[in-house]
PDB file of C-alpha atoms and ligand atoms in Angstrom:
ATOM      1  CA  MET A   1       0.000   0.000   0.000  1.00 59.00           C
ATOM      2  CA  ALA A   2       1.468   3.313  -1.054  1.00 62.00           C
ATOM      3  CA  LYS A   3       2.039   5.967   1.589  1.00 68.00           C
ATOM      4  CA  LEU A   4      -0.151   9.039   1.590  1.00 76.00           C
ATOM      5  CA  LYS A   5       1.187  12.493   0.702  1.00 75.00           C
ATOM      6  CA  GLY A   6       1.665  13.631   4.290  1.00 86.00           C
ATOM      7  CA  LYS A   7       1.586  12.360   7.878  1.00 95.00           C
ATOM      8  CA  ASP A   8      -2.079  13.230   8.466  1.00 98.00           C
ATOM      9  CA  LEU A   9      -5.529  12.971   6.892  1.00 98.00           C
ATOM     10  CA  LEU A  10      -7.351  16.161   7.849  1.00 98.00           C
ATOM     11  CA  SER A  11      -8.992  17.000   4.530  1.00 98.00           C
ATOM     12  CA  LEU A  12      -9.319  15.380   1.103  1.00 98.00           C
ATOM     13  CA  ALA A  13      -7.014  18.163  -0.100  1.00 97.00           C
ATOM     14  CA  ASP A  14      -4.286  16.198   1.757  1.00 96.00           C
ATOM     15  CA  LEU A  15      -4.680  13.408  -0.807  1.00 97.00           C
ATOM     16  CA  THR A  16      -3.735  13.283  -4.462  1.00 96.00           C
ATOM     17  CA  LYS A  17      -6.143  11.730  -6.940  1.00 96.00           C
ATOM     18  CA  GLU A  18      -3.762   8.735  -7.017  1.00 96.00           C
ATOM     19  CA  ASN A  19      -3.880   8.447  -3.199  1.00 97.00           C
ATOM     20  CA  ILE A  20      -7.681   8.370  -3.328  1.00 98.00           C
ATOM     21  CA  LYS A  21      -7.716   5.736  -6.071  1.00 97.00           C
ATOM     22  CA  GLU A  22      -5.272   3.555  -4.108  1.00 96.00           C
ATOM     23  CA  LEU A  23      -7.327   3.844  -0.928  1.00 97.00           C
ATOM     24  CA  LEU A  24     -10.514   2.889  -2.787  1.00 98.00           C
ATOM     25  CA  ASN A  25      -8.771  -0.012  -4.476  1.00 96.00           C
ATOM     26  CA  GLN A  26      -7.367  -1.306  -1.188  1.00 94.00           C
ATOM     27  CA  ALA A  27     -10.702  -0.895   0.606  1.00 96.00           C
ATOM     28  CA  GLY A  28     -12.459  -2.773  -2.206  1.00 95.00           C
ATOM     29  CA  LYS A  29      -9.989  -5.672  -1.854  1.00 93.00           C
ATOM     30  CA  LEU A  30     -10.379  -5.772   1.921  1.00 93.00           C
ATOM     31  CA  LYS A  31     -14.158  -5.811   1.546  1.00 94.00           C
ATOM     32  CA  LYS A  32     -14.050  -8.834  -0.768  1.00 91.00           C
ATOM     33  CA  ARG A  33     -12.159 -10.950   1.732  1.00 82.00           C
ATOM     34  CA  LYS A  34     -14.114 -12.954   4.257  1.00 59.00           C
ATOM     35  CA  ARG A  35     -14.133 -11.476   7.744  1.00 60.00           C
ATOM     36  CA  SER A  36     -11.952 -14.282   9.112  1.00 49.00           C
ATOM     37  CA  LEU A  37      -9.320 -13.633   6.468  1.00 53.00           C
ATOM     38  CA  THR A  38      -9.255  -9.916   7.115  1.00 54.00           C
ATOM     39  CA  ALA A  39      -8.269 -10.665  10.707  1.00 54.00           C
ATOM     40  CA  THR A  40      -4.625 -10.231   9.818  1.00 69.00           C
ATOM     41  CA  ILE A  41      -1.852  -9.073  12.092  1.00 81.00           C
ATOM     42  CA  ALA A  42      -1.004  -6.122   9.869  1.00 86.00           C
ATOM     43  CA  LEU A  43      -1.459  -3.616  12.684  1.00 91.00           C
ATOM     44  CA  ARG A  44      -0.304  -5.687  15.663  1.00 88.00           C
ATOM     45  CA  PRO A  45       0.691  -4.164  18.112  1.00 92.00           C
ATOM     46  CA  LYS A  46      -0.395  -0.729  16.868  1.00 97.00           C
ATOM     47  CA  VAL A  47      -2.717   1.416  18.977  1.00 98.00           C
ATOM     48  CA  LEU A  48      -5.158   4.074  17.739  1.00 98.00           C
ATOM     49  CA  ALA A  49      -6.426   6.710  20.183  1.00 98.00           C
ATOM     50  CA  MET A  50      -9.896   7.973  19.267  1.00 98.00           C
ATOM     51  CA  ILE A  51     -10.934  11.344  20.706  1.00 98.00           C
ATOM     52  CA  PHE A  52     -14.599  12.335  20.526  1.00 98.00           C
ATOM     53  CA  GLN A  53     -15.743  15.854  21.322  1.00 98.00           C
ATOM     54  CA  LYS A  54     -19.157  14.992  19.810  1.00 98.00           C
ATOM     55  CA  PRO A  55     -21.274  11.819  19.602  1.00 98.00           C
ATOM     56  CA  SER A  56     -20.646   9.127  16.991  1.00 98.00           C
ATOM     57  CA  THR A  57     -22.043   5.764  15.978  1.00 98.00           C
ATOM     58  CA  ARG A  58     -20.446   4.894  12.607  1.00 98.00           C
ATOM     59  CA  THR A  59     -17.063   6.575  12.979  1.00 98.00           C
ATOM     60  CA  ARG A  60     -16.357   5.146  16.389  1.00 98.00           C
ATOM     61  CA  ILE A  61     -17.545   1.606  15.688  1.00 98.00           C
ATOM     62  CA  SER A  62     -15.942   1.340  12.255  1.00 98.00           C
ATOM     63  CA  PHE A  63     -12.532   2.586  13.443  1.00 98.00           C
ATOM     64  CA  GLU A  64     -12.579   0.380  16.538  1.00 98.00           C
ATOM     65  CA  THR A  65     -13.658  -2.675  14.532  1.00 96.00           C
ATOM     66  CA  ALA A  66     -11.084  -1.932  11.841  1.00 96.00           C
ATOM     67  CA  MET A  67      -8.266  -1.788  14.400  1.00 96.00           C
ATOM     68  CA  HIS A  68      -9.446  -5.017  16.020  1.00 94.00           C
ATOM     69  CA  GLN A  69      -9.770  -6.910  12.729  1.00 93.00           C
ATOM     70  CA  LEU A  70      -6.304  -5.759  11.651  1.00 94.00           C
ATOM     71  CA  GLY A  71      -4.739  -7.029  14.858  1.00 93.00           C
ATOM     72  CA  GLY A  72      -4.341  -3.667  16.589  1.00 96.00           C
ATOM     73  CA  HIS A  73      -6.164  -1.925  19.411  1.00 97.00           C
ATOM     74  CA  ALA A  74      -8.255   1.241  19.721  1.00 98.00           C
ATOM     75  CA  ILE A  75      -8.785   3.405  22.805  1.00 98.00           C
ATOM     76  CA  ASN A  76     -12.017   5.376  22.928  1.00 98.00           C
ATOM     77  CA  LEU A  77     -11.604   8.728  24.677  1.00 98.00           C
ATOM     78  CA  SER A  78     -14.379  11.176  25.255  1.00 98.00           C
ATOM     79  CA  TRP A  79     -13.202  14.798  25.323  1.00 97.00           C
ATOM     80  CA  HIS A  80     -14.667  15.093  28.823  1.00 95.00           C
ATOM     81  CA  ASP A  81     -12.522  12.212  30.093  1.00 94.00           C
ATOM     82  CA  LEU A  82      -9.334  13.932  28.985  1.00 98.00           C
ATOM     83  CA  GLN A  83      -7.491  16.684  30.865  1.00 98.00           C
ATOM     84  CA  VAL A  84      -7.996  18.839  27.771  1.00 97.00           C
ATOM     85  CA  SER A  85     -11.524  19.448  29.113  1.00 97.00           C
ATOM     86  CA  ARG A  86      -9.907  20.972  32.233  1.00 97.00           C
ATOM     87  CA  GLY A  87      -7.597  23.259  30.336  1.00 97.00           C
ATOM     88  CA  GLU A  88      -4.590  21.142  29.344  1.00 98.00           C
ATOM     89  CA  THR A  89      -3.672  22.464  25.918  1.00 98.00           C
ATOM     90  CA  ILE A  90      -4.302  20.557  22.706  1.00 98.00           C
ATOM     91  CA  GLU A  91      -0.603  21.001  21.925  1.00 98.00           C
ATOM     92  CA  ASP A  92       0.465  19.259  25.159  1.00 98.00           C
ATOM     93  CA  THR A  93      -2.176  16.573  24.695  1.00 98.00           C
ATOM     94  CA  ALA A  94      -0.785  15.858  21.222  1.00 98.00           C
ATOM     95  CA  ARG A  95       2.800  15.636  22.516  1.00 98.00           C
ATOM     96  CA  VAL A  96       1.871  13.263  25.323  1.00 98.00           C
ATOM     97  CA  MET A  97      -0.385  11.026  23.243  1.00 98.00           C
ATOM     98  CA  SER A  98       2.341  10.689  20.610  1.00 98.00           C
ATOM     99  CA  ARG A  99       4.521   9.018  23.269  1.00 98.00           C
ATOM    100  CA  TYR A 100       1.937   6.235  23.715  1.00 98.00           C
ATOM    101  CA  VAL A 101      -0.025   5.556  20.553  1.00 98.00           C
ATOM    102  CA  ASP A 102       0.688   5.066  16.865  1.00 98.00           C
ATOM    103  CA  ALA A 103      -2.107   7.285  15.507  1.00 98.00           C
ATOM    104  CA  ILE A 104      -4.862   9.605  16.704  1.00 98.00           C
ATOM    105  CA  MET A 105      -8.332   9.877  15.202  1.00 98.00           C
ATOM    106  CA  ALA A 106     -10.253  12.890  16.475  1.00 98.00           C
ATOM    107  CA  ARG A 107     -13.761  14.284  16.097  1.00 98.00           C
ATOM    108  CA  VAL A 108     -13.705  17.941  17.100  1.00 98.00           C
ATOM    109  CA  ASN A 109     -15.849  21.042  16.957  1.00 98.00           C
ATOM    110  CA  LEU A 110     -13.258  23.342  15.458  1.00 98.00           C
ATOM    111  CA  HIS A 111     -11.171  22.352  12.472  1.00 98.00           C
ATOM    112  CA  SER A 112      -8.435  24.633  13.847  1.00 98.00           C
ATOM    113  CA  ASP A 113      -8.206  22.254  16.831  1.00 98.00           C
ATOM    114  CA  ILE A 114      -7.479  19.228  14.679  1.00 98.00           C
ATOM    115  CA  ILE A 115      -4.824  21.236  12.841  1.00 98.00           C
ATOM    116  CA  LYS A 116      -3.247  22.073  16.226  1.00 98.00           C
ATOM    117  CA  LEU A 117      -3.400  18.410  17.201  1.00 98.00           C
ATOM    118  CA  ALA A 118      -1.725  17.328  13.955  1.00 98.00           C
ATOM    119  CA  GLU A 119       0.955  20.022  14.099  1.00 98.00           C
ATOM    120  CA  ASN A 120       2.015  18.979  17.572  1.00 98.00           C
ATOM    121  CA  ALA A 121       1.623  15.202  17.286  1.00 98.00           C
ATOM    122  CA  THR A 122       4.515  13.195  15.908  1.00 98.00           C
ATOM    123  CA  VAL A 123       2.098  10.415  14.913  1.00 98.00           C
ATOM    124  CA  PRO A 124      -0.543  10.569  12.149  1.00 98.00           C
ATOM    125  CA  VAL A 125      -3.781  12.400  12.948  1.00 98.00           C
ATOM    126  CA  ILE A 126      -7.022  11.460  11.171  1.00 98.00           C
ATOM    127  CA  ASN A 127      -9.995  13.813  11.019  1.00 98.00           C
ATOM    128  CA  GLY A 128     -13.083  11.888  12.182  1.00 98.00           C
ATOM    129  CA  LEU A 129     -15.236  15.007  11.487  1.00 98.00           C
ATOM    130  CA  SER A 130     -14.754  18.687  12.229  1.00 98.00           C
ATOM    131  CA  ASP A 131     -16.975  21.676  11.555  1.00 98.00           C
ATOM    132  CA  LEU A 132     -15.220  22.009   8.195  1.00 98.00           C
ATOM    133  CA  TYR A 133     -14.552  18.518   6.797  1.00 98.00           C
ATOM    134  CA  HIS A 134     -15.434  14.824   7.081  1.00 99.00           C
ATOM    135  CA  PRO A 135     -12.882  13.115   4.801  1.00 98.00           C
ATOM    136  CA  CYS A 136     -13.320   9.482   5.946  1.00 98.00           C
ATOM    137  CA  GLN A 137     -17.043   9.706   5.197  1.00 99.00           C
ATOM    138  CA  ILE A 138     -16.601  10.910   1.640  1.00 99.00           C
ATOM    139  CA  LEU A 139     -13.951   8.268   0.891  1.00 98.00           C
ATOM    140  CA  ALA A 140     -16.466   5.595   1.969  1.00 99.00           C
ATOM    141  CA  ASP A 141     -19.064   7.303  -0.241  1.00 99.00           C
ATOM    142  CA  PHE A 142     -16.726   7.235  -3.237  1.00 99.00           C
ATOM    143  CA  LEU A 143     -16.267   3.484  -2.685  1.00 98.00           C
ATOM    144  CA  THR A 144     -20.067   3.149  -2.680  1.00 98.00           C
ATOM    145  CA  ILE A 145     -20.432   5.125  -5.920  1.00 98.00           C
ATOM    146  CA  LEU A 146     -17.670   3.052  -7.529  1.00 98.00           C
ATOM    147  CA  GLU A 147     -19.456  -0.163  -6.575  1.00 98.00           C
ATOM    148  CA  ARG A 148     -22.685   1.060  -8.166  1.00 98.00           C
ATOM    149  CA  ARG A 149     -21.319   2.833 -11.232  1.00 98.00           C
ATOM    150  CA  LYS A 150     -17.912   1.135 -11.806  1.00 97.00           C
ATOM    151  CA  GLN A 151     -16.372   4.588 -12.281  1.00 97.00           C
ATOM    152  CA  LEU A 152     -16.155   8.001 -10.660  1.00 98.00           C
ATOM    153  CA  GLU A 153     -14.833  10.171 -13.457  1.00 98.00           C
ATOM    154  CA  GLY A 154     -17.493  11.779 -15.587  1.00 97.00           C
ATOM    155  CA  LEU A 155     -20.304  11.343 -13.060  1.00 98.00           C
ATOM    156  CA  LYS A 156     -22.312  14.174 -11.516  1.00 98.00           C
ATOM    157  CA  VAL A 157     -23.103  14.501  -7.807  1.00 99.00           C
ATOM    158  CA  ALA A 158     -25.890  16.828  -6.665  1.00 99.00           C
ATOM    159  CA  TYR A 159     -25.833  17.877  -3.009  1.00 99.00           C
ATOM    160  CA  VAL A 160     -29.083  19.390  -1.754  1.00 99.00           C
ATOM    161  CA  GLY A 161     -29.255  21.014   1.673  1.00 98.00           C
ATOM    162  CA  ASP A 162     -26.964  22.637   4.209  1.00 98.00           C
ATOM    163  CA  GLY A 163     -23.489  23.713   3.065  1.00 98.00           C
ATOM    164  CA  ASN A 164     -21.825  21.889   5.954  1.00 98.00           C
ATOM    165  CA  ASN A 165     -18.756  19.699   6.617  1.00 98.00           C
ATOM    166  CA  VAL A 166     -20.082  16.873   4.422  1.00 99.00           C
ATOM    167  CA  CYS A 167     -20.916  19.258   1.582  1.00 99.00           C
ATOM    168  CA  ASN A 168     -17.480  20.921   1.867  1.00 99.00           C
ATOM    169  CA  THR A 169     -15.740  17.558   1.662  1.00 99.00           C
ATOM    170  CA  LEU A 170     -17.808  16.484  -1.341  1.00 98.00           C
ATOM    171  CA  LEU A 171     -16.841  19.695  -3.136  1.00 98.00           C
ATOM    172  CA  VAL A 172     -13.139  19.086  -2.550  1.00 98.00           C
ATOM    173  CA  GLY A 173     -13.328  15.332  -3.199  1.00 98.00           C
ATOM    174  CA  CYS A 174     -15.486  15.337  -6.333  1.00 98.00           C
ATOM    175  CA  SER A 175     -13.399  18.006  -8.021  1.00 98.00           C
ATOM    176  CA  ARG A 176     -10.227  16.111  -7.052  1.00 98.00           C
ATOM    177  CA  VAL A 177     -11.316  12.763  -8.523  1.00 98.00           C
ATOM    178  CA  GLY A 178     -13.060  14.077 -11.658  1.00 98.00           C
ATOM    179  CA  MET A 179     -16.752  14.277 -10.814  1.00 98.00           C
ATOM    180  CA  ASP A 180     -19.002  17.256 -11.458  1.00 98.00           C
ATOM    181  CA  ILE A 181     -20.666  18.631  -8.356  1.00 98.00           C
ATOM    182  CA  SER A 182     -23.634  20.933  -7.994  1.00 98.00           C
ATOM    183  CA  VAL A 183     -24.741  22.188  -4.584  1.00 99.00           C
ATOM    184  CA  ALA A 184     -28.256  23.546  -3.953  1.00 98.00           C
ATOM    185  CA  HIS A 185     -28.526  25.478  -0.674  1.00 98.00           C
ATOM    186  CA  PRO A 186     -30.627  28.292   0.766  1.00 98.00           C
ATOM    187  CA  GLU A 187     -29.168  31.780   0.845  1.00 98.00           C
ATOM    188  CA  GLY A 188     -26.781  32.158   3.763  1.00 98.00           C
ATOM    189  CA  TYR A 189     -26.237  28.395   4.149  1.00 98.00           C
ATOM    190  CA  GLY A 190     -23.667  27.740   1.462  1.00 98.00           C
ATOM    191  CA  PRO A 191     -20.429  25.772   1.743  1.00 98.00           C
ATOM    192  CA  SER A 192     -17.238  27.291   3.190  1.00 98.00           C
ATOM    193  CA  ALA A 193     -15.188  29.685   1.087  1.00 98.00           C
ATOM    194  CA  GLU A 194     -12.147  27.436   1.577  1.00 98.00           C
ATOM    195  CA  ALA A 195     -13.915  24.382   0.140  1.00 98.00           C
ATOM    196  CA  VAL A 196     -15.345  26.337  -2.785  1.00 98.00           C
ATOM    197  CA  GLY A 197     -11.895  27.779  -3.507  1.00 98.00           C
ATOM    198  CA  LEU A 198     -10.212  24.353  -3.435  1.00 98.00           C
ATOM    199  CA  ALA A 199     -12.953  22.854  -5.609  1.00 98.00           C
ATOM    200  CA  GLY A 200     -12.474  25.651  -8.152  1.00 98.00           C
ATOM    201  CA  GLU A 201      -8.727  25.017  -8.198  1.00 98.00           C
ATOM    202  CA  PHE A 202      -8.999  21.200  -8.476  1.00 98.00           C
ATOM    203  CA  SER A 203     -11.742  21.354 -11.086  1.00 98.00           C
ATOM    204  CA  LYS A 204      -9.422  23.274 -13.403  1.00 97.00           C
ATOM    205  CA  SER A 205      -6.945  20.393 -13.492  1.00 95.00           C
ATOM    206  CA  SER A 206      -9.582  17.647 -13.504  1.00 94.00           C
ATOM    207  CA  GLY A 207     -11.760  19.421 -16.088  1.00 96.00           C
ATOM    208  CA  THR A 208     -14.923  19.110 -13.979  1.00 98.00           C
ATOM    209  CA  LYS A 209     -17.764  21.490 -13.210  1.00 98.00           C
ATOM    210  CA  VAL A 210     -18.514  23.043  -9.812  1.00 98.00           C
ATOM    211  CA  GLU A 211     -21.871  24.752  -9.460  1.00 98.00           C
ATOM    212  CA  LEU A 212     -23.605  26.504  -6.564  1.00 98.00           C
ATOM    213  CA  THR A 213     -27.320  27.210  -6.912  1.00 98.00           C
ATOM    214  CA  MET A 214     -30.367  27.877  -4.774  1.00 98.00           C
ATOM    215  CA  GLU A 215     -32.530  25.518  -6.848  1.00 98.00           C
ATOM    216  CA  PRO A 216     -32.585  21.790  -6.008  1.00 98.00           C
ATOM    217  CA  GLU A 217     -33.966  21.048  -9.478  1.00 98.00           C
ATOM    218  CA  THR A 218     -30.997  22.753 -11.139  1.00 98.00           C
ATOM    219  CA  ALA A 219     -28.511  20.841  -8.991  1.00 98.00           C
ATOM    220  CA  ALA A 220     -30.274  17.526  -9.642  1.00 98.00           C
ATOM    221  CA  ARG A 221     -30.360  17.938 -13.431  1.00 98.00           C
ATOM    222  CA  ASP A 222     -28.709  14.861 -15.040  1.00 98.00           C
ATOM    223  CA  ALA A 223     -27.182  13.879 -11.697  1.00 98.00           C
ATOM    224  CA  ASP A 224     -26.015  10.317 -11.063  1.00 98.00           C
ATOM    225  CA  VAL A 225     -26.128  10.840  -7.303  1.00 99.00           C
ATOM    226  CA  ILE A 226     -28.340  12.980  -5.096  1.00 99.00           C
ATOM    227  CA  TYR A 227     -26.792  13.463  -1.672  1.00 99.00           C
ATOM    228  CA  THR A 228     -28.098  15.196   1.409  1.00 99.00           C
ATOM    229  CA  ASP A 229     -27.224  15.523   5.102  1.00 98.00           C
ATOM    230  CA  THR A 230     -28.942  16.798   8.208  1.00 98.00           C
ATOM    231  CA  PHE A 231     -30.068  20.452   8.223  1.00 98.00           C
ATOM    232  CA  VAL A 232     -28.965  20.670  11.881  1.00 98.00           C
ATOM    233  CA  SER A 233     -25.407  19.493  12.454  1.00 98.00           C
ATOM    234  CA  MET A 234     -24.035  18.506  15.849  1.00 98.00           C
ATOM    235  CA  GLY A 235     -23.639  21.620  17.986  1.00 97.00           C
ATOM    236  CA  GLN A 236     -26.378  23.543  16.097  1.00 97.00           C
ATOM    237  CA  GLU A 237     -29.296  22.162  18.113  1.00 97.00           C
ATOM    238  CA  GLY A 238     -30.202  25.686  19.300  1.00 98.00           C
ATOM    239  CA  GLU A 239     -30.747  26.761  15.681  1.00 97.00           C
ATOM    240  CA  LYS A 240     -33.028  23.839  14.841  1.00 98.00           C
ATOM    241  CA  ASP A 241     -36.364  25.676  14.554  1.00 98.00           C
ATOM    242  CA  ARG A 242     -34.897  28.558  12.575  1.00 98.00           C
ATOM    243  CA  LYS A 243     -33.066  26.241  10.185  1.00 98.00           C
ATOM    244  CA  LEU A 244     -36.046  23.961   9.583  1.00 98.00           C
ATOM    245  CA  ASN A 245     -38.083  27.043   8.684  1.00 98.00           C
ATOM    246  CA  VAL A 246     -35.493  28.088   6.134  1.00 98.00           C
ATOM    247  CA  PHE A 247     -34.907  24.640   4.586  1.00 98.00           C
ATOM    248  CA  LEU A 248     -38.394  23.151   4.544  1.00 98.00           C
ATOM    249  CA  PRO A 249     -40.105  22.217   2.360  1.00 98.00           C
ATOM    250  CA  LYS A 250     -37.909  23.313  -0.570  1.00 98.00           C
ATOM    251  CA  TYR A 251     -34.683  21.493   0.266  1.00 98.00           C
ATOM    252  CA  GLN A 252     -36.103  18.148   1.372  1.00 98.00           C
ATOM    253  CA  VAL A 253     -35.002  15.391  -1.028  1.00 98.00           C
ATOM    254  CA  THR A 254     -38.160  13.689  -2.270  1.00 98.00           C
ATOM    255  CA  GLU A 255     -38.944  11.487  -5.260  1.00 98.00           C
ATOM    256  CA  LYS A 256     -39.736  14.775  -7.076  1.00 98.00           C
ATOM    257  CA  THR A 257     -36.123  15.918  -6.655  1.00 98.00           C
ATOM    258  CA  PHE A 258     -35.130  12.940  -8.824  1.00 98.00           C
ATOM    259  CA  GLN A 259     -37.315  14.030 -11.751  1.00 98.00           C
ATOM    260  CA  SER A 260     -34.537  15.999 -13.450  1.00 97.00           C
ATOM    261  CA  ALA A 261     -31.796  13.488 -12.491  1.00 98.00           C
ATOM    262  CA  LYS A 262     -30.660  10.434 -14.487  1.00 98.00           C
ATOM    263  CA  PRO A 263     -33.377   7.755 -14.324  1.00 98.00           C
ATOM    264  CA  ASP A 264     -31.146   5.397 -12.315  1.00 98.00           C
ATOM    265  CA  ALA A 265     -29.750   8.087  -9.976  1.00 98.00           C
ATOM    266  CA  ILE A 266     -28.946   6.864  -6.464  1.00 98.00           C
ATOM    267  CA  PHE A 267     -29.694   8.503  -3.126  1.00 99.00           C
ATOM    268  CA  MET A 268     -26.876   9.024  -0.604  1.00 99.00           C
ATOM    269  CA  HIS A 269     -26.759  10.265   2.993  1.00 99.00           C
ATOM    270  CA  CYS A 270     -23.882  10.050   5.473  1.00 98.00           C
ATOM    271  CA  LEU A 271     -26.339   9.336   8.330  1.00 98.00           C
ATOM    272  CA  PRO A 272     -27.708   9.898  10.921  1.00 98.00           C
ATOM    273  CA  ALA A 273     -30.853  10.802   8.930  1.00 98.00           C
ATOM    274  CA  HIS A 274     -34.005  12.675   9.863  1.00 98.00           C
ATOM    275  CA  ARG A 275     -36.926  11.369   7.830  1.00 98.00           C
ATOM    276  CA  GLY A 276     -39.358  14.152   7.003  1.00 98.00           C
ATOM    277  CA  GLU A 277     -36.626  16.803   7.310  1.00 98.00           C
ATOM    278  CA  GLU A 278     -33.737  16.578   4.816  1.00 98.00           C
ATOM    279  CA  VAL A 279     -35.123  13.424   3.187  1.00 98.00           C
ATOM    280  CA  ALA A 280     -38.530  11.846   2.649  1.00 98.00           C
ATOM    281  CA  GLY A 281     -38.968   8.406   4.211  1.00 98.00           C
ATOM    282  CA  ASP A 282     -39.856   6.744   0.902  1.00 98.00           C
ATOM    283  CA  VAL A 283     -36.574   7.936  -0.653  1.00 98.00           C
ATOM    284  CA  ILE A 284     -34.161   6.862   2.083  1.00 98.00           C
ATOM    285  CA  ASP A 285     -36.033   3.574   2.560  1.00 98.00           C
ATOM    286  CA  GLY A 286     -36.678   3.091  -1.156  1.00 98.00           C
ATOM    287  CA  PRO A 287     -34.833   1.318  -3.994  1.00 98.00           C
ATOM    288  CA  ARG A 288     -32.572   4.274  -4.923  1.00 98.00           C
ATOM    289  CA  SER A 289     -31.040   4.452  -1.477  1.00 98.00           C
ATOM    290  CA  VAL A 290     -27.501   3.138  -0.886  1.00 98.00           C
ATOM    291  CA  VAL A 291     -27.155   4.514   2.644  1.00 98.00           C
ATOM    292  CA  TRP A 292     -26.484   1.150   4.323  1.00 98.00           C
ATOM    293  CA  ASP A 293     -23.686   0.414   1.863  1.00 98.00           C
ATOM    294  CA  GLU A 294     -22.195   3.829   2.655  1.00 98.00           C
ATOM    295  CA  ALA A 295     -22.315   2.992   6.364  1.00 98.00           C
ATOM    296  CA  GLU A 296     -20.717  -0.434   5.837  1.00 98.00           C
ATOM    297  CA  ASN A 297     -18.025   1.033   3.613  1.00 98.00           C
ATOM    298  CA  ARG A 298     -16.846   3.209   6.484  1.00 98.00           C
ATOM    299  CA  LEU A 299     -15.293   0.035   7.935  1.00 97.00           C
ATOM    300  CA  HIS A 300     -13.467  -0.957   4.750  1.00 97.00           C
ATOM    301  CA  ILE A 301     -12.150   2.517   4.025  1.00 98.00           C
ATOM    302  CA  GLN A 302     -10.983   3.024   7.638  1.00 98.00           C
ATOM    303  CA  LYS A 303      -8.887  -0.139   7.242  1.00 96.00           C
ATOM    304  CA  ALA A 304      -7.331   1.187   4.040  1.00 96.00           C
ATOM    305  CA  ILE A 305      -6.619   4.571   5.692  1.00 97.00           C
ATOM    306  CA  LEU A 306      -5.056   2.935   8.759  1.00 97.00           C
ATOM    307  CA  LEU A 307      -2.911   0.589   6.679  1.00 94.00           C
ATOM    308  CA  SER A 308      -1.604   3.424   4.564  1.00 95.00           C
ATOM    309  CA  LEU A 309      -0.817   5.685   7.535  1.00 96.00           C
ATOM    310  CA  ILE A 310       0.516   3.198  10.101  1.00 96.00           C
ATOM    311  CA  GLY A 311       0.675  -0.176   8.332  1.00 91.00           C
TER     312      GLY A 311
HETATM  313  N1   CP B   1     -21.644   9.515   9.291  1.00 62.45           N
HETATM  314  C1   CP B   1     -21.041   9.564  10.492  1.00 62.45           C
HETATM  315  O1   CP B   1     -19.939  10.081  10.646  1.00 62.45           O
HETATM  316  O2   CP B   1     -21.739   8.977  11.495  1.00 62.45           O
HETATM  317  P1   CP B   1     -21.430   9.074  13.065  1.00 62.45           P
HETATM  318  O3   CP B   1     -21.684  10.483  13.476  1.00 62.45           O
HETATM  319  O4   CP B   1     -22.371   8.105  13.670  1.00 62.45           O
HETATM  320  O5   CP B   1     -19.987   8.695  13.287  1.00 62.45           O
HETATM  321  N1  NVA B   2     -23.110  17.399   9.219  1.00 62.45           N
HETATM  322  C1  NVA B   2     -23.283  16.404  10.247  1.00 62.45           C
HETATM  323  C2  NVA B   2     -22.576  15.140   9.880  1.00 62.45           C
HETATM  324  C3  NVA B   2     -22.785  13.998  10.825  1.00 62.45           C
HETATM  325  C4  NVA B   2     -22.024  12.776  10.440  1.00 62.45           C
HETATM  326  C5  NVA B   2     -22.758  16.941  11.565  1.00 62.45           C
HETATM  327  O1  NVA B   2     -21.702  17.585  11.577  1.00 62.45           O
HETATM  328  O2  NVA B   2     -23.413  16.741  12.588  1.00 62.45           O
END
């Protein structure tokens, strides 16, 4: 397995197109093997520390299972259990943890905190979601698209909803690997300027299109994939009523949203989902939906990421 560009995986901008292809290829191979055969000793006796400043189901379980099945060990650390919650600096935490473990995966509120962690850790740091990016999620999603469409290049992804961490990562990732991306969002809820800037830069070399619109129908036109995520990300609970008023009903993905898409377009969602908010129940639970494959693929892609960073 080829090494990644740098020590850390904080954003998909840290990966070349080749890196992404290799990770997807490796994850696909790992997925094909029977569970018993994947229980190798590739990561024995490596230890992954997992820091969670916010809740998680998929990220935590897939990383912990991946470490176990590769012969290593994972330590689950809630932010509140660490001295960092009592004022020890992130810099000192990074220095100390680097003396014990082989890699750190962290889910944090502020992307600037994961940058601090990575700059001061001597071991690889993996972003398990920040306010800005969610790279492991989108790699698993690319594996899912590849399984369904046998290719990434030349496809079009439409993202409908809040311009959040998942949307930002899709913008960077799609333009990096050669997919067109169109984002439909309400005024004032667009993706970050950094992500839009990177997507513009990458799309020039990959020859893809990046579009921002307020109209879900425009974004969905000829799309191969329609993707959405929660309107209310973790930490925004206080804004729930206001946001639902802004987003509903226009930005809910329904069967109607698919009318202008390719006839066989698939529905994607990183989960957790809120039926009746960002997606209609009959879409997420219907035949277009690949959300359970996306969730499963988190496990396979985490293995590929871990093997390339600390294998
Ligand atoms: N999609 C995702 O990251 O899920 P969790 O929040 O459950 O980890
Ligand atoms: N945008 C969501 C993603 C959850 C996996 C959040 O940040 O809460």
